[in-house]
Amino acid sequence: MTTMLDVTDITPRACCAPLVREPLTAEEAEQLAATMKALADPTRLRLLSIVAASEDSEACVCDLIEPVGLSQPTVSHHLKILTAAGFLTRSKRGTWAYFRLVPGALDRVSQLLVAS
Amino acid sequence: MTTMLDVTDITPRACCAPLVREPLTAEEAEQLAATMKALADPTRLRLLSIVAASEDSEACVCDLIEPVGLSQPTVSHHLKILTAAGFLTRSKRGTWAYFRLVPGALDRVSQLLVAS
């Protein structure tokens, strides 16, 4: 049985034009900055890229500890931030938590940065 | 006369595949996180979007203060970070500094986040 936990309530901004086309409002800038902050950490970028490059874009937390060379609590902390920001979903199977890339989440951020 | 100052030595990562295609190395993740940190601030995102949406993608610092409602030193501090990160170039004409969007800088970051 798969139980979804930590369902995100902060999803990357799906609205709005690319930021080069028209000035962001203060509220839009706050939202986008919060999303960017989740990405602006080298460990989180590595974890995200490992999960994304895994089969079915999913990885067990047990397979994420060794590649980044950090403790399990530290890795779990970073995964929680990526989950809260809407980039990953978390499910638990047996002893381990599994993390999966949310389809389209990175693309939405990408589209806000492009010139057209 | 236009004098270019603060020529950037940190340009957004031009190499490498999108992060979802293959895991980032530690060094790649450090570089990309540094670039993301420059963007992960609501004031900097607003300044960048105002410059980008201006005629010729250029704006005088004198026209950036009122829209964000901060002091000139604070605005200049944020513009310096965006310039150091390779998103803006700075030139001085008379009393004022002008900031221009670096063509392609945001696109390079955008391309690292897309799925394909």
GROMACS .gro file of C-alpha atoms in nm:
model
  232
    1MET     CA    1   0.000   0.000   0.000
    2THR     CA    2   0.126   0.345  -0.084
    3THR     CA    3   0.040   0.622   0.155
    4MET     CA    4   0.101   0.975   0.034
    5LEU     CA    5   0.233   1.199   0.307
    6ASP     CA    6   0.343   1.560   0.314
    7VAL     CA    7   0.103   1.660   0.039
    8THR     CA    8   0.229   1.993  -0.079
    9ASP     CA    9   0.040   2.315  -0.032
   10ILE     CA   10   0.308   2.529  -0.196
   11THR     CA   11   0.316   2.456  -0.566
   12PRO     CA   12   0.543   2.636  -0.809
   13ARG     CA   13   0.368   2.934  -0.958
   14ALA     CA   14   0.159   2.814  -1.250
   15CYS     CA   15   0.024   3.153  -1.351
   16CYS     CA   16   0.178   3.462  -1.492
   17ALA     CA   17   0.399   3.565  -1.779
   18PRO     CA   18   0.776   3.510  -1.789
   19LEU     CA   19   0.941   3.767  -1.566
   20VAL     CA   20   1.122   3.933  -1.855
   21ARG     CA   21   0.795   4.017  -2.027
   22GLU     CA   22   0.632   4.226  -1.756
   23PRO     CA   23   0.738   4.332  -1.405
   24LEU     CA   24   0.644   4.088  -1.131
   25THR     CA   25   0.406   4.212  -0.864
   26ALA     CA   26   0.532   4.203  -0.505
   27GLU     CA   27   0.317   3.895  -0.438
   28GLU     CA   28   0.435   3.711  -0.748
   29ALA     CA   29   0.797   3.789  -0.658
   30GLU     CA   30   0.746   3.653  -0.304
   31GLN     CA   31   0.602   3.327  -0.440
   32LEU     CA   32   0.871   3.279  -0.701
   33ALA     CA   33   1.151   3.364  -0.456
   34ALA     CA   34   1.018   3.103  -0.211
   35THR     CA   35   1.024   2.843  -0.488
   36MET     CA   36   1.374   2.950  -0.595
   37LYS     CA   37   1.498   2.928  -0.236
   38ALA     CA   38   1.405   2.561  -0.227
   39LEU     CA   39   1.628   2.510  -0.534
   40ALA     CA   40   1.912   2.742  -0.429
   41ASP     CA   41   2.107   2.484  -0.232
   42PRO     CA   42   2.368   2.249  -0.379
   43THR     CA   43   2.257   1.945  -0.178
   44ARG     CA   44   1.893   1.992  -0.275
   45LEU     CA   45   1.985   2.037  -0.641
   46ARG     CA   46   2.187   1.714  -0.631
   47LEU     CA   47   1.907   1.523  -0.454
   48LEU     CA   48   1.652   1.654  -0.702
   49SER     CA   49   1.868   1.558  -1.000
   50ILE     CA   50   1.935   1.209  -0.860
   51VAL     CA   51   1.563   1.149  -0.803
   52ALA     CA   52   1.477   1.293  -1.147
   53ALA     CA   53   1.737   1.081  -1.325
   54SER     CA   54   1.623   0.760  -1.146
   55GLU     CA   55   1.394   0.501  -1.300
   56ASP     CA   56   1.037   0.635  -1.300
   57SER     CA   57   1.179   0.958  -1.151
   58GLU     CA   58   1.158   0.796  -0.809
   59ALA     CA   59   1.418   0.704  -0.548
   60CYS     CA   60   1.431   0.556  -0.199
   61VAL     CA   61   1.580   0.782   0.065
   62CYS     CA   62   1.807   0.486   0.143
   63ASP     CA   63   1.969   0.532  -0.200
   64LEU     CA   64   2.015   0.908  -0.165
   65ILE     CA   65   2.235   0.917   0.144
   66GLU     CA   66   2.557   0.775   0.003
   67PRO     CA   67   2.574   0.987  -0.315
   68VAL     CA   68   2.558   1.317  -0.125
   69GLY     CA   69   2.768   1.197   0.169
   70LEU     CA   70   2.544   1.340   0.441
   71SER     CA   71   2.354   1.190   0.736
   72GLN     CA   72   2.003   1.054   0.691
   73PRO     CA   73   1.844   1.331   0.905
   74THR     CA   74   2.016   1.596   0.694
   75VAL     CA   75   1.910   1.432   0.369
   76SER     CA   76   1.554   1.397   0.501
   77HIS     CA   77   1.551   1.765   0.597
   78HIS     CA   78   1.645   1.869   0.244
   79LEU     CA   79   1.392   1.629   0.090
   80LYS     CA   80   1.121   1.776   0.312
   81ILE     CA   81   1.197   2.126   0.179
   82LEU     CA   82   1.181   2.003  -0.182
   83THR     CA   83   0.852   1.829  -0.104
   84ALA     CA   84   0.701   2.137   0.063
   85ALA     CA   85   0.802   2.345  -0.240
   86GLY     CA   86   0.611   2.111  -0.469
   87PHE     CA   87   0.903   1.950  -0.651
   88LEU     CA   88   0.876   1.603  -0.493
   89THR     CA   89   0.606   1.382  -0.348
   90ARG     CA   90   0.677   1.137  -0.068
   91SER     CA   91   0.533   0.791  -0.017
   92LYS     CA   92   0.621   0.531   0.243
   93ARG     CA   93   0.658   0.161   0.166
   94GLY     CA   94   0.764  -0.060   0.454
   95THR     CA   95   1.061   0.093   0.632
   96TRP     CA   96   1.160   0.344   0.369
   97ALA     CA   97   1.030   0.668   0.225
   98TYR     CA   98   1.035   0.708  -0.152
   99PHE     CA   99   1.051   1.041  -0.331
  100ARG     CA  100   0.917   1.107  -0.678
  101LEU     CA  101   0.958   1.410  -0.905
  102VAL     CA  102   0.633   1.602  -0.957
  103PRO     CA  103   0.577   1.612  -1.334
  104GLY     CA  104   0.591   1.966  -1.471
  105ALA     CA  105   0.703   2.133  -1.147
  106LEU     CA  106   1.049   2.225  -1.273
  107ASP     CA  107   0.911   2.313  -1.616
  108ARG     CA  108   0.682   2.573  -1.460
  109VAL     CA  109   0.976   2.746  -1.294
  110SER     CA  110   1.177   2.718  -1.616
  111GLN     CA  111   0.902   2.885  -1.817
  112LEU     CA  112   0.901   3.188  -1.588
  113LEU     CA  113   1.266   3.253  -1.670
  114VAL     CA  114   1.258   3.226  -2.048
  115ALA     CA  115   1.259   3.530  -2.271
  116SER     CA  116   0.946   3.439  -2.466
  117MET     CA  117   3.064   5.781  -2.309
  118THR     CA  118   2.968   5.444  -2.172
  119THR     CA  119   3.201   5.286  -1.922
  120MET     CA  120   3.135   4.926  -1.831
  121LEU     CA  121   3.198   4.852  -1.467
  122ASP     CA  122   3.160   4.543  -1.255
  123VAL     CA  123   3.223   4.308  -1.542
  124THR     CA  124   3.098   3.974  -1.420
  125ASP     CA  125   3.324   3.680  -1.358
  126ILE     CA  126   3.042   3.451  -1.246
  127THR     CA  127   2.828   3.363  -1.543
  128PRO     CA  128   2.532   3.127  -1.526
  129ARG     CA  129   2.638   2.773  -1.607
  130ALA     CA  130   2.644   2.737  -1.982
  131CYS     CA  131   2.746   2.374  -1.990
  132CYS     CA  132   2.580   2.055  -1.882
  133ALA     CA  133   2.256   1.871  -1.937
  134PRO     CA  134   1.925   1.960  -1.770
  135LEU     CA  135   1.937   1.843  -1.410
  136VAL     CA  136   1.653   1.595  -1.461
  137ARG     CA  137   1.848   1.405  -1.728
  138GLU     CA  138   2.154   1.312  -1.527
  139PRO     CA  139   2.264   1.373  -1.167
  140LEU     CA  140   2.457   1.695  -1.113
  141THR     CA  141   2.812   1.663  -0.988
  142ALA     CA  142   2.895   1.836  -0.659
  143GLU     CA  143   3.073   2.113  -0.848
  144GLU     CA  144   2.788   2.167  -1.093
  145ALA     CA  145   2.541   2.179  -0.804
  146GLU     CA  146   2.753   2.442  -0.624
  147GLN     CA  147   2.763   2.662  -0.934
  148LEU     CA  148   2.393   2.632  -1.008
  149ALA     CA  149   2.297   2.691  -0.643
  150ALA     CA  150   2.505   3.011  -0.639
  151THR     CA  151   2.322   3.131  -0.949
  152MET     CA  152   1.984   3.035  -0.800
  153LYS     CA  153   2.065   3.219  -0.476
  154ALA     CA  154   2.101   3.542  -0.672
  155LEU     CA  155   1.746   3.488  -0.802
  156ALA     CA  156   1.594   3.358  -0.477
  157ASP     CA  157   1.500   3.696  -0.336
  158PRO     CA  158   1.174   3.881  -0.403
  159THR     CA  159   1.337   4.225  -0.439
  160ARG     CA  160   1.597   4.095  -0.683
  161LEU     CA  161   1.333   3.916  -0.889
  162ARG     CA  162   1.129   4.236  -0.908
  163LEU     CA  163   1.432   4.446  -1.004
  164LEU     CA  164   1.532   4.193  -1.269
  165SER     CA  165   1.182   4.184  -1.414
  166ILE     CA  166   1.155   4.565  -1.420
  167VAL     CA  167   1.491   4.595  -1.600
  168ALA     CA  168   1.399   4.314  -1.840
  169ALA     CA  169   1.060   4.464  -1.923
  170SER     CA  170   1.209   4.812  -1.982
  171GLU     CA  171   1.289   4.954  -2.326
  172ASP     CA  172   1.606   4.788  -2.460
  173SER     CA  173   1.606   4.576  -2.140
  174GLU     CA  174   1.784   4.861  -1.963
  175ALA     CA  175   1.691   5.085  -1.670
  176CYS     CA  176   1.847   5.364  -1.467
  177VAL     CA  177   1.889   5.289  -1.098
  178CYS     CA  178   1.702   5.617  -1.044
  179ASP     CA  179   1.390   5.454  -1.193
  180LEU     CA  180   1.418   5.134  -0.988
  181ILE     CA  181   1.397   5.281  -0.638
  182GLU     CA  182   1.035   5.394  -0.632
  183PRO     CA  183   0.878   5.072  -0.773
  184VAL     CA  184   1.033   4.851  -0.503
  185GLY     CA  185   0.998   5.108  -0.223
  186LEU     CA  186   1.347   5.063  -0.080
  187SER     CA  187   1.644   5.296  -0.024
  188GLN     CA  188   1.899   5.355  -0.299
  189PRO     CA  189   2.180   5.174  -0.110
  190THR     CA  190   1.955   4.869  -0.065
  191VAL     CA  191   1.853   4.869  -0.430
  192SER     CA  192   2.218   4.911  -0.535
  193HIS     CA  193   2.317   4.617  -0.311
  194HIS     CA  194   2.064   4.389  -0.482
  195LEU     CA  195   2.166   4.511  -0.829
  196LYS     CA  196   2.529   4.434  -0.745
  197ILE     CA  197   2.438   4.074  -0.660
  198LEU     CA  198   2.246   4.034  -0.987
  199THR     CA  199   2.542   4.182  -1.176
  200ALA     CA  200   2.795   3.955  -1.003
  201ALA     CA  201   2.576   3.655  -1.088
  202GLY     CA  202   2.586   3.746  -1.456
  203PHE     CA  203   2.224   3.853  -1.503
  204LEU     CA  204   2.287   4.228  -1.544
  205THR     CA  205   2.565   4.454  -1.671
  206ARG     CA  206   2.622   4.799  -1.528
  207SER     CA  207   2.727   5.115  -1.707
  208LYS     CA  208   2.757   5.468  -1.575
  209ARG     CA  209   2.640   5.774  -1.766
  210GLY     CA  210   2.676   6.104  -1.588
  211THR     CA  211   2.539   6.078  -1.237
  212TRP     CA  212   2.348   5.755  -1.274
  213ALA     CA  213   2.420   5.387  -1.317
  214TYR     CA  214   2.222   5.196  -1.578
  215PHE     CA  215   2.158   4.823  -1.566
  216ARG     CA  216   2.095   4.604  -1.866
  217LEU     CA  217   1.978   4.243  -1.886
  218VAL     CA  218   2.247   4.005  -2.017
  219PRO     CA  219   2.095   3.834  -2.323
  220GLY     CA  220   2.057   3.460  -2.268
  221ALA     CA  221   2.153   3.457  -1.899
  222LEU     CA  222   1.805   3.367  -1.772
  223ASP     CA  223   1.753   3.128  -2.064
  224ARG     CA  224   2.060   2.928  -1.962
  225VAL     CA  225   1.921   2.878  -1.611
  226SER     CA  226   1.580   2.798  -1.756
  227GLN     CA  227   1.725   2.529  -1.981
  228LEU     CA  228   1.885   2.349  -1.687
  229LEU     CA  229   1.544   2.304  -1.528
  230VAL     CA  230   1.348   2.169  -1.823
  231ALA     CA  231   1.268   1.803  -1.866
  232SER     CA  232   1.415   1.767  -2.213
   0.00000   0.00000   0.00000
